Amino acid sequence: MRSNILIIDDDVDLCSLLSRFLNKNGYESEVAHTGAKGIALYQDKHFDIVICDYRLGDMEGKDVVSAVKKINQQVIVLVITGYSDIKTAVEVIKLGAFDYIVKPLIPDEVLGVLQKAIKASKGGEGINDQRTSVNGEKGRALENTLGAEGEYYVGESAATKTLYDQINIVAGTNYSIILYGESGTGKEVIAKTIHGLSTRRNKPFVAMDCGTLSKELAGSELFGHVKGAFTGALQDKEGHFELADGGTLFLDEVSNLSPEVQATLLRVIQERKFKRVGGNKELQVDVRIIVASNENLQDAYHKGKFREDLYHRFNEFSIKLPPLRTRKEDILLFAEFFLAKTTAEQGKIIPGFEPDVLQKFMEYSWPGNLREYRNVVRRAVLLTEPGHKISSTSLPWEITNNRPFVKAEEEEKHESRKAPGEELNLKDAAMKAEFETIMSVLQQVNFNKKKAAELLKIDRKTLYNKIRHYQTEER
């Protein structure tokens, strides 16, 4: 007999996906989008299992657990919770829930929890043993979704929660995905997370940076080549499509591919067949494609830089990764996360950050986003004596000399209100203008000093000397 499942969640898309998935796997399911409707529906039909989100629009999940348990003490209740609510989820276990499932949901693990819950309710292994087993597996799976190097922390801001809600919706599908985001926002890590939550997670995840390849090399890297196809092709080589067969292929900076490679890529996506460069044999592949771009691909095809038909092939689902400056609630959490990771790597005991350092972190605009933040903390740990807190002397000059981005507009207004007698002298004004110009250009090019020197029309040595000069002046 098929088990009857009631899904209670205010996320309409999640309910729809979960319901279809359960129905395909031999369960019958109905959904309710508020706690009150869920309780009323349960009173009317008495389901075998209730899957309920911990955070609902009209009430908390614990109230739903209490209500359905009063109606039927034997009902199996599973609670869906976010990363930050795991400790709170223990409360609903005490109220009678069998277990909790952590978002983003992994379809096979949902099935595993359901099967073990049903087995336990029929007199199988003890419920406590089942919980320990399930949550141990869940913890390892979640750790894997954050990347093998553990370099990405989920965070708790509203922007982060929106991001992971989208990941949760699309991960279990085979949709092609476009990831948009500034440099350093973690696009490859998000692609790995999606792969890790998909049915392809036991197959390869292969990443390719399209921005570093010439037109001549891109075809060989994507599709491989046969021996003798061109000068230097001394043996057959598998391309990224072959390497990713059955799994996920992540193409970073995809807008940099040449028109010729874009045309070939379109045919491969349409037919799932390709030939190696210089070869005649057609190869069949099954690959999910995730692409990333700093540039909006729709704008790119309007400008003639990207094929419109290829854009539509990729754009089955798109996700925009929020820059760190819009995730203010996460900034201090990331500081502690990167500190813990770095001290473990370096074998150092660093008890934390001085208050002024945390203040500078909150005020800085983080143009390099998470990548820059991680490197700043790694550098600071390296320069800090064991047993001491990280001070501002261990921070790079671009942070210690930064005008707080949240106050920049106010400062400009203040400057405009200055009386003539308060104005800086000519030399100081010129130095200030030069410093701000250098800082502005550096931020535009993500602190790439070679590019900055080119834009400023000075050589790199001159730029380095000016940076050292301003750093000395500040300190």
mmCIF file of N, CA, C and O in Angstrom, residues 51 56 64 95 152 217 258 326 380 388 444 459:
data_model
loop_
_atom_site.group_PDB
_atom_site.id
_atom_site.type_symbol
_atom_site.label_atom_id
_atom_site.label_comp_id
_atom_site.label_asym_id
_atom_site.label_seq_id
_atom_site.Cartn_x
_atom_site.Cartn_y
_atom_site.Cartn_z
ATOM 1 N N ILE A 51 5.551 16.054 6.033
ATOM 2 C CA ILE A 51 6.832 16.746 5.829
ATOM 3 C C ILE A 51 6.537 18.235 5.923
ATOM 4 O O ILE A 51 5.783 18.778 5.111
ATOM 5 N N LEU A 56 7.289 28.696 8.581
ATOM 6 C CA LEU A 56 6.120 28.923 7.729
ATOM 7 C C LEU A 56 5.654 30.364 7.885
ATOM 8 O O LEU A 56 5.986 31.034 8.868
ATOM 9 N N VAL A 64 3.003 23.050 14.210
ATOM 10 C CA VAL A 64 2.360 22.058 13.349
ATOM 11 C C VAL A 64 2.620 20.658 13.896
ATOM 12 O O VAL A 64 1.718 19.811 13.946
ATOM 13 N N LEU A 95 9.439 17.272 20.492
ATOM 14 C CA LEU A 95 7.975 17.341 20.432
ATOM 15 C C LEU A 95 7.359 16.140 19.716
ATOM 16 O O LEU A 95 6.143 16.010 19.683
ATOM 17 N N TYR A 152 33.871 27.807 1.209
ATOM 18 C CA TYR A 152 32.657 28.599 1.064
ATOM 19 C C TYR A 152 31.739 28.366 2.249
ATOM 20 O O TYR A 152 31.409 27.243 2.576
ATOM 21 N N LEU A 217 42.858 26.908 -29.143
ATOM 22 C CA LEU A 217 42.914 25.887 -28.090
ATOM 23 C C LEU A 217 41.543 25.508 -27.539
ATOM 24 O O LEU A 217 41.361 24.408 -27.029
ATOM 25 N N SER A 258 35.018 32.171 -28.808
ATOM 26 C CA SER A 258 34.956 32.769 -30.146
ATOM 27 C C SER A 258 33.658 32.362 -30.849
ATOM 28 O O SER A 258 33.040 31.345 -30.495
ATOM 29 N N THR A 326 26.523 43.417 -0.408
ATOM 30 C CA THR A 326 25.075 43.410 -0.167
ATOM 31 C C THR A 326 24.684 42.380 0.890
ATOM 32 O O THR A 326 23.506 42.196 1.160
ATOM 33 N N ALA A 380 46.566 38.180 6.918
ATOM 34 C CA ALA A 380 46.596 38.713 8.278
ATOM 35 C C ALA A 380 47.049 37.658 9.287
ATOM 36 O O ALA A 380 47.818 37.952 10.207
ATOM 37 N N HIS A 388 48.106 36.291 19.587
ATOM 38 C CA HIS A 388 47.648 37.674 19.492
ATOM 39 C C HIS A 388 46.444 37.769 18.555
ATOM 40 O O HIS A 388 46.304 36.985 17.624
ATOM 41 N N GLN A 444 38.326 49.161 -9.831
ATOM 42 C CA GLN A 444 37.697 48.800 -11.107
ATOM 43 C C GLN A 444 38.294 47.527 -11.696
ATOM 44 O O GLN A 444 37.603 46.731 -12.321
ATOM 45 N N ASP A 459 54.144 53.311 -15.447
ATOM 46 C CA ASP A 459 54.678 51.952 -15.370
ATOM 47 C C ASP A 459 54.407 51.371 -13.987
ATOM 48 O O ASP A 459 54.084 52.092 -13.029
#
